[in-house]
mmCIF file of C-alpha atoms in Angstrom:
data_model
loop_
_atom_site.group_PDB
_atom_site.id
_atom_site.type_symbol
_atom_site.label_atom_id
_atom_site.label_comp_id
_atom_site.label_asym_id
_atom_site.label_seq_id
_atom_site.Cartn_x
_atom_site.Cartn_y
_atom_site.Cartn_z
ATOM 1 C CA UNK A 245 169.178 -11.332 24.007
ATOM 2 C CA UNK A 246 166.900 -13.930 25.644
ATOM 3 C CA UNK A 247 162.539 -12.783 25.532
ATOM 4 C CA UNK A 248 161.004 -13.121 29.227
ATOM 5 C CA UNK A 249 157.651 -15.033 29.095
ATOM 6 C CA UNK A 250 154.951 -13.077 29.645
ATOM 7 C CA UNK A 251 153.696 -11.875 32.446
ATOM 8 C CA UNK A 252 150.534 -14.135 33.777
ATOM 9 C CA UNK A 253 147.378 -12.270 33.866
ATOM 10 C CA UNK A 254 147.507 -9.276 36.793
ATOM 11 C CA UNK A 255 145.103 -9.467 39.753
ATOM 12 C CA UNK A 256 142.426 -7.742 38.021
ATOM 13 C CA UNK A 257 141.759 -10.151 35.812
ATOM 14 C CA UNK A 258 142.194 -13.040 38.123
ATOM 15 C CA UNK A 259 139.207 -11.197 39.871
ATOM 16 C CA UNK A 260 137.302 -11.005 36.540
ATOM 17 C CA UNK A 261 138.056 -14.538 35.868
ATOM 18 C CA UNK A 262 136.755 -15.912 39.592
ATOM 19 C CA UNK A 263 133.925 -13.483 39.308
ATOM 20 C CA UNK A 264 132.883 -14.927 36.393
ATOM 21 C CA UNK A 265 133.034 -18.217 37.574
ATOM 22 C CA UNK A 266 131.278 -17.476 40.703
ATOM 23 C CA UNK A 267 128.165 -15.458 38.770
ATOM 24 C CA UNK A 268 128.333 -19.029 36.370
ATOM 25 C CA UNK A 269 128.038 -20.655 39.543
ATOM 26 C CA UNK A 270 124.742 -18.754 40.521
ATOM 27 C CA UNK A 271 123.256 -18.006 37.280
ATOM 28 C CA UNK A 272 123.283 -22.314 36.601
ATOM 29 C CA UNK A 273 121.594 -22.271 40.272
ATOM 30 C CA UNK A 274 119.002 -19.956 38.838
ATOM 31 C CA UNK A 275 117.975 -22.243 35.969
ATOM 32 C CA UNK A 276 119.470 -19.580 33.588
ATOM 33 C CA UNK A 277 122.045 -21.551 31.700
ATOM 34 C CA UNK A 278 122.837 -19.529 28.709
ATOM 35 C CA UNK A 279 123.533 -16.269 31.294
ATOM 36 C CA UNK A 280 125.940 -18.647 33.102
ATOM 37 C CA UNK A 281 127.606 -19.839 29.902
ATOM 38 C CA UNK A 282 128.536 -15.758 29.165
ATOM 39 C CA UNK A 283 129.746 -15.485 32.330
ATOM 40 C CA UNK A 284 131.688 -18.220 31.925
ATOM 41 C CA UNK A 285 133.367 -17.102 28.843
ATOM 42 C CA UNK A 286 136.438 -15.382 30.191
ATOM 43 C CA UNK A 287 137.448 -17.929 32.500
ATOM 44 C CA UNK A 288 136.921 -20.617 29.671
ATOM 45 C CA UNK A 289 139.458 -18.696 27.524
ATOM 46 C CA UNK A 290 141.828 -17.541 30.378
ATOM 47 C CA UNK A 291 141.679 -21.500 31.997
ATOM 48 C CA UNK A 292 141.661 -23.868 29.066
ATOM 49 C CA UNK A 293 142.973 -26.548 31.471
ATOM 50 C CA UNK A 294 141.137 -25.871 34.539
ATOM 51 C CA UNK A 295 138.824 -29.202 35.065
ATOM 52 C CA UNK A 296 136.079 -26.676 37.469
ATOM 53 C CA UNK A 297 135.599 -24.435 34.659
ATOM 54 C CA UNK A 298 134.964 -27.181 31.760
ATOM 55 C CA UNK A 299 132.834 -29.206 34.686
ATOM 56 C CA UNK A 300 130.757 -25.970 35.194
ATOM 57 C CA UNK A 301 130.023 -24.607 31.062
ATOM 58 C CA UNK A 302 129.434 -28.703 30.592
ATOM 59 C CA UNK A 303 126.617 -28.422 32.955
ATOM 60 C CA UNK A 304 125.123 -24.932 31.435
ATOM 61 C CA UNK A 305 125.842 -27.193 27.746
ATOM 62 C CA UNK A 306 123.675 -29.629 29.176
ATOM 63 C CA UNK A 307 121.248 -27.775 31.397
ATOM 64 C CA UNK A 308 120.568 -25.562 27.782
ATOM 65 C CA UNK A 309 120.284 -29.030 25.804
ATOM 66 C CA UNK A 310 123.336 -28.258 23.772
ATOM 67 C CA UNK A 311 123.959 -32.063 24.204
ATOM 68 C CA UNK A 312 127.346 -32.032 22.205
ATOM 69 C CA UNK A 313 129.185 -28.878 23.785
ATOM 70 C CA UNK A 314 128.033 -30.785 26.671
ATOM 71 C CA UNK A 315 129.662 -33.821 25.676
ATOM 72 C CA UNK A 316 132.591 -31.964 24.813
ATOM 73 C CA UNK A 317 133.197 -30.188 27.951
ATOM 74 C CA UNK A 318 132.736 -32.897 30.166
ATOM 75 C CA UNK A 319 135.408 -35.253 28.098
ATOM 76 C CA UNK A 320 137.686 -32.582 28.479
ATOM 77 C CA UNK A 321 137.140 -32.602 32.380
ATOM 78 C CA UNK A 322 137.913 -36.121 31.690
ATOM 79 C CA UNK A 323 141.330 -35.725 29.880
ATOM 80 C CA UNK A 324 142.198 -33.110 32.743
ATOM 81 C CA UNK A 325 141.035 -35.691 35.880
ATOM 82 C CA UNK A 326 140.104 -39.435 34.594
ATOM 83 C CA UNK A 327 139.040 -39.578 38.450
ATOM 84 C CA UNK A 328 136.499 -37.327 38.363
ATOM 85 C CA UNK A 329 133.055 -39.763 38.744
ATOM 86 C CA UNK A 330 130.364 -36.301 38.205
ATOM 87 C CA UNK A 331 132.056 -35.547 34.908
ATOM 88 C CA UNK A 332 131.698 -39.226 33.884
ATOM 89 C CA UNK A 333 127.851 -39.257 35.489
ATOM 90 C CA UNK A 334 127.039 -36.284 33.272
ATOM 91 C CA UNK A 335 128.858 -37.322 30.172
ATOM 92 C CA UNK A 336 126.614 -40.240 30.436
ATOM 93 C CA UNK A 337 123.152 -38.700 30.651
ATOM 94 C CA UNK A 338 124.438 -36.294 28.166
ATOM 95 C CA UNK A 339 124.843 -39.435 26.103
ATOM 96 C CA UNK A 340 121.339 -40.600 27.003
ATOM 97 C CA UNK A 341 119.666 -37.797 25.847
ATOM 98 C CA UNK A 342 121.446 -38.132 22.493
ATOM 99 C CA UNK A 343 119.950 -41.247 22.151
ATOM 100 C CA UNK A 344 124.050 -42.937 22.823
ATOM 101 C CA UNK A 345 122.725 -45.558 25.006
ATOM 102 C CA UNK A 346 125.325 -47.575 25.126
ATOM 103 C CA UNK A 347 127.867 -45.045 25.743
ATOM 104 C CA UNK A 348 125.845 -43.584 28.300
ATOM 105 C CA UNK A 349 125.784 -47.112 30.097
ATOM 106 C CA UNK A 350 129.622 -47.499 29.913
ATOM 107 C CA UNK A 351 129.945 -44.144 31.348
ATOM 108 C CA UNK A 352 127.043 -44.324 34.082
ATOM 109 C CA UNK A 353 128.386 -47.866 34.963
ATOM 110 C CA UNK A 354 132.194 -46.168 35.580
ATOM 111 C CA UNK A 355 130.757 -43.174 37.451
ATOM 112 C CA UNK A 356 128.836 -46.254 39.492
ATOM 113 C CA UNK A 357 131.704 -48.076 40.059
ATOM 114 C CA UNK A 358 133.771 -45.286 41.146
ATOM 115 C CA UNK A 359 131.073 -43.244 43.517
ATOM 116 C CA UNK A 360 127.745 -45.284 44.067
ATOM 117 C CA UNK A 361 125.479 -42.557 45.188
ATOM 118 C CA UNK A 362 121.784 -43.016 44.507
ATOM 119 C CA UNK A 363 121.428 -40.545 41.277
ATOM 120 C CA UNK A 364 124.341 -42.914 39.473
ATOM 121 C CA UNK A 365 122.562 -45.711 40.189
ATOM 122 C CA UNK A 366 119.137 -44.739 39.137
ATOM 123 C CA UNK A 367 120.486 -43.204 35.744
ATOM 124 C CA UNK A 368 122.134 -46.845 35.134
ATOM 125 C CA UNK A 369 119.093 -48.200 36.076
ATOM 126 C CA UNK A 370 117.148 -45.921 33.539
ATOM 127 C CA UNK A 371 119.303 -46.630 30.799
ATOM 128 C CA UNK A 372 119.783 -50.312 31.215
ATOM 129 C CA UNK A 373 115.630 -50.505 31.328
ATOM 130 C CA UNK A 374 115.571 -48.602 27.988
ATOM 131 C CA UNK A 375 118.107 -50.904 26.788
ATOM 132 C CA UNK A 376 115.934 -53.615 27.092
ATOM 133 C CA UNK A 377 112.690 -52.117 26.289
ATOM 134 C CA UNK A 378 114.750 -51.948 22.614
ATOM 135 C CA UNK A 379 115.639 -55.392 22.544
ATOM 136 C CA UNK A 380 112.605 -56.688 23.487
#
């Protein structure tokens, strides 16, 4: 006798899921971070390898100052999609604000590199002038 997997979650909960995500979506919009992160919380247990959902709670981590979930989530966006420049741009000021500056400046310098929009360039610029204001 050979088991069947198991069924993938019905429609219903797909819907719950992408609900969830969506009201995350708005709630982080609304500058209410810790409402987004419950929101969140089924499609962070139904998606564990869904790079959107760990990009999204990394941003209510970090919006919320829970500097180390943020850290987390954003490496883990990482593992899922190396390529992704925002995750390594957010990773890096989550680094910064931890006090990780030269982390931060291997990550902001990557996200740079990869994507060199204005905001990457001015957090680079930020930490590299704290940098020196240390080594002075």
């Amino acid at each position: 006798m050979t088991s069947q997997p198991a069924p993938g979650p019905g429609p219903r909960a797909r819907n719950r899921v992408f609900e969830g995500f969506r009201r995350a979506e708005l709630l982080l919009a609304d500058r209410r971070p810790l409402d987004a992160l419950q929101a969140l919380l089924p499609a962070l247990e139904s998606q564990p390898n869904d790079a959107s959902v760990h990009l999204l709670a990394g941003r209510a981590y970090l919006d919320s100052a829970q500097l180390g979930k943020a850290e987390e989530a954003f490496v883990r966006v990482l593992e899922l999609d190396p390529a992704d420049h925002y995750a390594r741009f957010a990773l890096g000021k989550a680094l910064q604000r931890q006090g990780r500056l030269g982390e931060a400046k291997g990550q902001l310098q990557m996200a740079t590199v990869m994507d060199p929009r204005p905001e990457y360039q001015e957090a680079l610029g930020e930490v590299r002038a704290r940098i020196a204001r240390i080594t002075e």
